Coordinates of C-alpha atoms and ligand atoms in Angstrom, one line a residue:
X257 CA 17.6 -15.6 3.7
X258 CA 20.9 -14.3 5.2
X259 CA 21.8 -10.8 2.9
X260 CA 24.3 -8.6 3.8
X261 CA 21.8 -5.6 3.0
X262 CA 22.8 -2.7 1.4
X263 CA 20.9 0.6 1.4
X264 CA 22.2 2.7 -1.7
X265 CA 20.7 6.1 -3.4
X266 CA 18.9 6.3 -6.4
X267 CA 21.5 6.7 -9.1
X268 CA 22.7 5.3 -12.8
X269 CA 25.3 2.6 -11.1
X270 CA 22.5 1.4 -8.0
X271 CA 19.8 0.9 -11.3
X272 CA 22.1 -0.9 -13.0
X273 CA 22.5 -3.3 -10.3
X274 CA 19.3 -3.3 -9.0
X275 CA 18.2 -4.6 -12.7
X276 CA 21.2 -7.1 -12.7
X277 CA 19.7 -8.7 -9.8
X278 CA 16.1 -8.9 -10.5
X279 CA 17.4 -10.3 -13.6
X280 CA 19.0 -13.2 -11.5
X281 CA 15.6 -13.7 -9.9
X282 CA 16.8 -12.0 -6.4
X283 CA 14.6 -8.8 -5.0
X284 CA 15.1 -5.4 -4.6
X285 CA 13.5 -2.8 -2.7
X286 CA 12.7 0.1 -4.9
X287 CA 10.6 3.2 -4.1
X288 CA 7.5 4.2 -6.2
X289 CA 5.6 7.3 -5.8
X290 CA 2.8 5.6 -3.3
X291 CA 5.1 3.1 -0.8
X292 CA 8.3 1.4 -1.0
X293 CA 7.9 -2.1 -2.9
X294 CA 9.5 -5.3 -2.6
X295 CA 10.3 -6.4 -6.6
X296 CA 10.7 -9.6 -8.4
X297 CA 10.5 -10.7 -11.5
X298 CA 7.1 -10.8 -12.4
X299 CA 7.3 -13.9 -14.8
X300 CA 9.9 -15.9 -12.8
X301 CA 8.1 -18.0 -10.3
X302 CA 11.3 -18.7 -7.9
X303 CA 11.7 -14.9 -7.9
X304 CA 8.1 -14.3 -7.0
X305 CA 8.2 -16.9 -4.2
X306 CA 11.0 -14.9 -2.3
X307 CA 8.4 -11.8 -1.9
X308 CA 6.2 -14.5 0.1
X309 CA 9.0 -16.1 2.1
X310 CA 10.9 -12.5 3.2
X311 CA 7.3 -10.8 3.8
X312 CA 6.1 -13.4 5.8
X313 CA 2.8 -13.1 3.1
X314 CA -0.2 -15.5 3.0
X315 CA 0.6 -17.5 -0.5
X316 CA -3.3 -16.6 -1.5
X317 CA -2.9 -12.5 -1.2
X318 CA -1.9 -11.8 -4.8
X319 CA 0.5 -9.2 -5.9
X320 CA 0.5 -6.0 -8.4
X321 CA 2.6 -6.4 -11.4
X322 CA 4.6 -3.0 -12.4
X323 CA 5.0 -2.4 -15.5
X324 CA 7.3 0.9 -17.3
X325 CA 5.4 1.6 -20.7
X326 CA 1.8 0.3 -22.0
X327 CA 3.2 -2.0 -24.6
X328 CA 4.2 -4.2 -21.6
X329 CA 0.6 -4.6 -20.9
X330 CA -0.9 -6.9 -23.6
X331 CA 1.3 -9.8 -23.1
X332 CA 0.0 -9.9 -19.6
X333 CA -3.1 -9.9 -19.9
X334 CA -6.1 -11.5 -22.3
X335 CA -8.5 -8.6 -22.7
X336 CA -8.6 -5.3 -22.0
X337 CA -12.1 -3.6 -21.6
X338 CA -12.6 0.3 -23.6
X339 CA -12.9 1.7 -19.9
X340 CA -9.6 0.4 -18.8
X341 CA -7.8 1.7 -21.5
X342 CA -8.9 5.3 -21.0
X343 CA -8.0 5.2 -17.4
X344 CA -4.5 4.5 -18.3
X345 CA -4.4 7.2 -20.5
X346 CA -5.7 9.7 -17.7
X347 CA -3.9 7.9 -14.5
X348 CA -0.8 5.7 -15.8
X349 CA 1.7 6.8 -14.5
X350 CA 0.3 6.6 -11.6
X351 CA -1.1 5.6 -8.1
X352 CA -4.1 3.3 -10.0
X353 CA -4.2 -0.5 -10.6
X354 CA -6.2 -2.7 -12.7
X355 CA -7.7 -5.7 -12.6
X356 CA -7.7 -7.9 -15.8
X357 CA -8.1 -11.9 -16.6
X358 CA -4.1 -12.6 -16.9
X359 CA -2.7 -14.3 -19.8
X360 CA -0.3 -18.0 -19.4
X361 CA 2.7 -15.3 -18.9
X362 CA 1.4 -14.8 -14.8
X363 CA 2.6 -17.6 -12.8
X364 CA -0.2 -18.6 -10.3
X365 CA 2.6 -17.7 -6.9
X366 CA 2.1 -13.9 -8.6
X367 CA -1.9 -14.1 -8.5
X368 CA -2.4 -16.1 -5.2
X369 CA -4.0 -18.6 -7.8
X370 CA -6.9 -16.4 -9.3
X371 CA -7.6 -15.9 -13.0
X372 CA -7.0 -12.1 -13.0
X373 CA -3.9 -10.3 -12.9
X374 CA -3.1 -6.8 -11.1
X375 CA -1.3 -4.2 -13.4
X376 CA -0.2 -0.7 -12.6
X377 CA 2.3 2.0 -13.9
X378 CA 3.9 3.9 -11.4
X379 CA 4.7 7.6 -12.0
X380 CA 7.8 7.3 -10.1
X381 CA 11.0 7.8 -12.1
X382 CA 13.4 5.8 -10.4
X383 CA 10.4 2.6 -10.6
X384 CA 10.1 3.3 -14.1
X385 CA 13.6 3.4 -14.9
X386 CA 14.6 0.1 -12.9
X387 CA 11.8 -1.5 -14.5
X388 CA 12.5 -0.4 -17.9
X389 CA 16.3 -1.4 -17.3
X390 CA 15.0 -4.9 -16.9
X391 CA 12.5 -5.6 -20.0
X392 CA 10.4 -7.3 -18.1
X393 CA 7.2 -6.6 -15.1
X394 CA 8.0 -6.6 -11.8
X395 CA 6.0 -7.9 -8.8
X396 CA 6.0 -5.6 -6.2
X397 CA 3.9 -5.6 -2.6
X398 CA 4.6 -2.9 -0.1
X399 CA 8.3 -3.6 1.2
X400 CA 7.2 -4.5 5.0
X401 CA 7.1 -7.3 7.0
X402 CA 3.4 -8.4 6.3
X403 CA 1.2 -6.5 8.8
X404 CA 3.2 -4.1 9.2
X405 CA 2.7 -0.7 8.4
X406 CA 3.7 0.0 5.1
X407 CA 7.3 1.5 4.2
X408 CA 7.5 5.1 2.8
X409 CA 11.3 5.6 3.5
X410 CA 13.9 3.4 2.9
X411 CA 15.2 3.4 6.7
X412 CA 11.7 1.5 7.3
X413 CA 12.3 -0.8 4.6
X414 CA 15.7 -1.5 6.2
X415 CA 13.9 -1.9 9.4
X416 CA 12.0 -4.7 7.8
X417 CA 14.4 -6.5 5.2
X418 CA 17.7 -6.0 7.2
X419 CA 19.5 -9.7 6.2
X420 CA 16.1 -10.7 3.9
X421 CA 17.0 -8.8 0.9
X422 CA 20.4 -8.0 -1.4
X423 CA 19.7 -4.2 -2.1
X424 CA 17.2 -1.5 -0.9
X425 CA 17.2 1.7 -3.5
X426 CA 17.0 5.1 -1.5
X427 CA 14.6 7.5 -3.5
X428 CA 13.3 9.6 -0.8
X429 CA 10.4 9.9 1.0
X430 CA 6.9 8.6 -1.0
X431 CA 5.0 11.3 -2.2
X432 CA 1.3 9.8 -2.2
X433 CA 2.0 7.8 1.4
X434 CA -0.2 5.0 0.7
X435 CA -0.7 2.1 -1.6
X436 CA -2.7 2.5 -4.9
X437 CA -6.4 2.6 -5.6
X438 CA -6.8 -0.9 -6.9
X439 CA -10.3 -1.3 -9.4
X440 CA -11.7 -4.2 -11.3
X441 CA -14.3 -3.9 -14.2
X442 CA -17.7 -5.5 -12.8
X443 CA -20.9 -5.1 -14.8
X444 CA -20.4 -2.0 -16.8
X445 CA -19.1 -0.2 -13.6
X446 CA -15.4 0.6 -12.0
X447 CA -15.7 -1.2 -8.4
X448 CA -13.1 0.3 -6.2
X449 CA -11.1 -2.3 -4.3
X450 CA -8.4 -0.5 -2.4
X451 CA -9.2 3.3 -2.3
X452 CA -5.7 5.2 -2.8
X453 CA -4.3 8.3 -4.9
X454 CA -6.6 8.3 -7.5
X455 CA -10.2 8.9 -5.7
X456 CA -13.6 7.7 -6.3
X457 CA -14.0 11.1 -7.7
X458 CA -12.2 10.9 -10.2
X459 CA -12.8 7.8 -11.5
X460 CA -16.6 8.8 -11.9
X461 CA -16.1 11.3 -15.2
X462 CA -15.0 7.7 -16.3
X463 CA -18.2 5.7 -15.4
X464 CA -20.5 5.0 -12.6
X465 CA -18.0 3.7 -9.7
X466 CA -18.9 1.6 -6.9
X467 CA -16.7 1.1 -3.9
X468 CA -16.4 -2.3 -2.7
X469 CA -18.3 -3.1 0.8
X470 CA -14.8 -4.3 2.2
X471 CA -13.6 -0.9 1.8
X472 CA -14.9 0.2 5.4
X473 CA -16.8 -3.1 6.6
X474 CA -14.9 -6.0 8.1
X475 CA -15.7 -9.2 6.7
X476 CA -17.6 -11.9 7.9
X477 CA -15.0 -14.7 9.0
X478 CA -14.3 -17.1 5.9
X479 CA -16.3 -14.6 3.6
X480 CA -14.4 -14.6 0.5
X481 CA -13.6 -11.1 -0.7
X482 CA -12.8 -9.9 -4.1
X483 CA -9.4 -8.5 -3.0
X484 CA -7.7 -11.4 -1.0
X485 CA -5.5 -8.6 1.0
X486 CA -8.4 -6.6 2.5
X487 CA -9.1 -9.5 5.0
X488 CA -6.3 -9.6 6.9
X489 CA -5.4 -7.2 9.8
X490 CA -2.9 -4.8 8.1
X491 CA -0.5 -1.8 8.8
X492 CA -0.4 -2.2 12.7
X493 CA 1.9 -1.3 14.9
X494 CA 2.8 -3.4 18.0
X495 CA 0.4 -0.7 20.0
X496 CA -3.2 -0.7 20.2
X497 CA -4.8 1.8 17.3
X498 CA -8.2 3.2 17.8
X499 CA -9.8 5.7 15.5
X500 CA -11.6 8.4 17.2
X501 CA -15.1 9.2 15.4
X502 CA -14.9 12.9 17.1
X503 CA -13.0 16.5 16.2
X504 CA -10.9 19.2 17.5
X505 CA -11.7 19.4 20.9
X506 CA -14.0 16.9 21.4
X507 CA -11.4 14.7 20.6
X508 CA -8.9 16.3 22.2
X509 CA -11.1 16.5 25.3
X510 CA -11.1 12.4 24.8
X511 CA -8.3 11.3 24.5
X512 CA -7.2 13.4 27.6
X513 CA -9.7 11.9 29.5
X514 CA -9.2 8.4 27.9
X515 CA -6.9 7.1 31.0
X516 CA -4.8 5.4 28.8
X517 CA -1.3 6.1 30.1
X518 CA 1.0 5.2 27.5
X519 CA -0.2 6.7 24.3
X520 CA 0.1 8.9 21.7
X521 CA -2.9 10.6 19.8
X522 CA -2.8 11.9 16.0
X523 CA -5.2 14.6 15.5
X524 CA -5.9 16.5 12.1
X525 CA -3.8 20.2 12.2
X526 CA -3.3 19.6 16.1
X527 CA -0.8 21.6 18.3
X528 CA 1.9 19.3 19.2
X529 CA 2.1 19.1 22.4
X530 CA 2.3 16.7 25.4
X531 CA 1.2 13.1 23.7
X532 CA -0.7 15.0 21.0
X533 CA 1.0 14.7 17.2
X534 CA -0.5 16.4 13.9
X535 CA -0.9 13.9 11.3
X536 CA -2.1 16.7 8.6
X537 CA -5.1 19.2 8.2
X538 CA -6.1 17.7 4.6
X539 CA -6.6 13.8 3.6
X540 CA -3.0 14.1 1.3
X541 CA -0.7 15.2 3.6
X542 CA -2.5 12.9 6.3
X543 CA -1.8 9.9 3.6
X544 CA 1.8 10.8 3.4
X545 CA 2.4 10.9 7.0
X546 CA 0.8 7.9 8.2
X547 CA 3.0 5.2 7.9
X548 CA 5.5 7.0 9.3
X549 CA 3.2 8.2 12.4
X550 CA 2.0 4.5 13.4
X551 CA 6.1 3.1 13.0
X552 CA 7.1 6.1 15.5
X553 CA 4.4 4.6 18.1
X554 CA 6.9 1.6 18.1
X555 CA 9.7 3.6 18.2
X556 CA 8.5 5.7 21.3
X557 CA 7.1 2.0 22.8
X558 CA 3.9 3.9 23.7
X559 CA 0.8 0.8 23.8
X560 CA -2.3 3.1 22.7
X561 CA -2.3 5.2 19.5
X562 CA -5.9 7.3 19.4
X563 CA -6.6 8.3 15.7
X564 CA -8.9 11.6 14.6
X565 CA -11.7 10.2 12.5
X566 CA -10.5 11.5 8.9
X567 CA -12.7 12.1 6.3
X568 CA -14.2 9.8 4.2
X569 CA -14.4 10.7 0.7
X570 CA -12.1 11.7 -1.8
X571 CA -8.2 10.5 -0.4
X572 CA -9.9 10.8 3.2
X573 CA -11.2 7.5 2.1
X574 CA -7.9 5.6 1.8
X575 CA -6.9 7.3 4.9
X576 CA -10.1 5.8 6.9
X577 CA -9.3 2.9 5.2
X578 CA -5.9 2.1 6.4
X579 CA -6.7 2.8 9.7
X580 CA -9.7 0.7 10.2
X581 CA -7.1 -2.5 9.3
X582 CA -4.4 -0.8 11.7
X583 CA -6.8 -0.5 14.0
X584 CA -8.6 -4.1 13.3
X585 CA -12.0 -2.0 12.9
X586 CA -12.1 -0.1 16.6
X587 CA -13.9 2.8 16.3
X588 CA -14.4 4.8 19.0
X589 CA -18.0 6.1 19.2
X590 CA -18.0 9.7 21.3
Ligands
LIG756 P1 0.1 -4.8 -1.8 O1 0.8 -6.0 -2.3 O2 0.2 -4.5 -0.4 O3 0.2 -3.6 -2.7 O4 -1.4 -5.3 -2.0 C1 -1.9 -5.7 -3.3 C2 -3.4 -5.6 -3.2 O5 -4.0 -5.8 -4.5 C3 -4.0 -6.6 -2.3 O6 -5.0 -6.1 -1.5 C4 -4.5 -7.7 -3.2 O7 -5.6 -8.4 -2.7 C5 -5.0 -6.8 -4.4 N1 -4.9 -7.7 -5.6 C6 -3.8 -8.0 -6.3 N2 -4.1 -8.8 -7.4 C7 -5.5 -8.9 -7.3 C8 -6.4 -9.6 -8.2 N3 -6.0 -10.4 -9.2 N4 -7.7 -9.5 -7.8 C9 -8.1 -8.8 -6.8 N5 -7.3 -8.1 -6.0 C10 -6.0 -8.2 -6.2
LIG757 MG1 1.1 -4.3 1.6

């Protein structure tokens, strides 16, 4: 790992050579309509073995295999339940992955060694095009050093992958902010691993939907979960997060008396002022901002960040979930 790293925009000549090094097995950054991902080659298990090494990612936390049109699906996988093929039609391309047992095609390095493989199709045109410019899937976990919060421009992907990576493609900021709701297919019912873009909500006019226990509990330590990456402490800055459970004033109120020194707090729709920043009245534009809000704590070197308690249903959900990992599960009871 010693790349000269170049940050180029989204065009015809940067997709062209963005597909004629994945080809070659290297990695590019590429940004997709939740956060920026880091991409391999799917099927090429020296390619896929880079995303570990440049990530810093335990080998057992699988990835998501992008894919640019459904008839790159069946290869992949061996069976594709009636529900799963209707939520594709509805959500692909989009911020939803699947669960699904993987065919011989997925090398083990690209399913941390389970039986199942992760499949989604982004909505993003410039992911779709690169991936369609290959002919083959594409591996892709958030672009940022692992722990990190994840990258939703491509400055914070060159914060990250600076020297680690050939090529990071500029496409602007992510739309959605966070990653995708991942599901599996358990007992007749969608079980929500990963709340993200596509909500609980919606997946229910689809079947009864369950949301995985992991989704706002911590895990007991060695309890094996169904999604190996909602164990670990995730999307942290270097500061000390705590989420808030009040509102408005009360938590304004708080966090001025908190007596922390060096902090900054993010409330829902709050006047920026002093240490106070808004990180968004509703649960989408707080998901879009997120990221961007707990890298900023690093950049200002503050050592607290207080968090309003968001909502927690519908996209509130992925918010609250994010935060509970960036916060390793303090909550702040008022
Ligand atoms: P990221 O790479 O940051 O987008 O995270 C991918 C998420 O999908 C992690 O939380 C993984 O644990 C989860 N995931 C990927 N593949 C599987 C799988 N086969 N079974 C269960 N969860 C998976
Ligand atoms: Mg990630």
């Amino acid at each position: 790992m010693n790349y000269d790293t170049r940050l180029v925009p989204y065009d015809r000549e940067s997709i062209s050579e963005a597909a004629e090094l994945l080809s070659r097995g290297e990695l590019v950054a590429i940004p997709t309509e939740t956060v920026y991902g880091l991409a391999a080659d799917a099927l090429n298990e020296n390619a896929v073995k880079k995303i570990f090494l440049a990530k810093g990612r335990p080998q057992d936390n699988p990835l998501i295999v992008h894919i640019s049109s459904m008839e790159m699906l069946p290869p992949l996988v061996r069976e594709i339940p009636d529900t799963a093929k209707a939520l594709a039609e509805r959500f692909w391309g989009g911020p939803l992955t699947m669960i699904f047992p993987k065919s011989d095609k997925i090398p083990g390095v690209t399913s941390g060694g389970l039986g199942t493989v992760a499949v989604r199709m982004p909505s993003s045109e410039a992911a779709r095009e690169i991936i369609g410019k290959c002919g083959f899937p594409l591996a892709a976990p958030s672009a940022n050093l692992s722990g990190k919060p994840s990258p939703t421009t491509a400055r914070h992907v060159f914060e990250d992958m600076n020297g680690r990576i050939p090529l990071i493609i500029d496409g602007g900021e992510c739309a959605v902010g966070v990653e995708s709701t991942v599901v599996c297919f358990k007992d007749g019912r969608i079980h929500i691993l990963r709340p993200g873009g596509i909500t609980a909500e919606m997946l229910s006019e689809f079947g009864k939907v369950e949301v995985d226990k992991a989704v706002t509990a911590q895990p007991e330590k060695d309890e094996r979960v169904l999604s190996p990456g909602m164990k670990y402490k995730h999307y942290s800055p270097k500061a000390d997060v705590y989420v808030v459970n009040a509102h408005g004033r009360a938590f304004e109120e708080y966090c001025r008396r908190s007596g922390y020194e060096s902090l900054i707090a993010l409330g829902a729709g709050a006047a920026e002022k002093d240490f106070f920043l808004d990180y968004g009245k509703t649960p989408e534009i707080q998901a879009q901002r997120l990221f961007a809000l707990l890298r900023k704590a690093d950049e200002l070197g503050v050592e607290t960040v207080l968090v309003e308690m968001p909502e927690r249903s519908g996209m509130g959900l992925a918010v609250y979930n994010r935060l509970l990992r960036a916060a390793a599960f303090r909550v702040i009871e008022i």
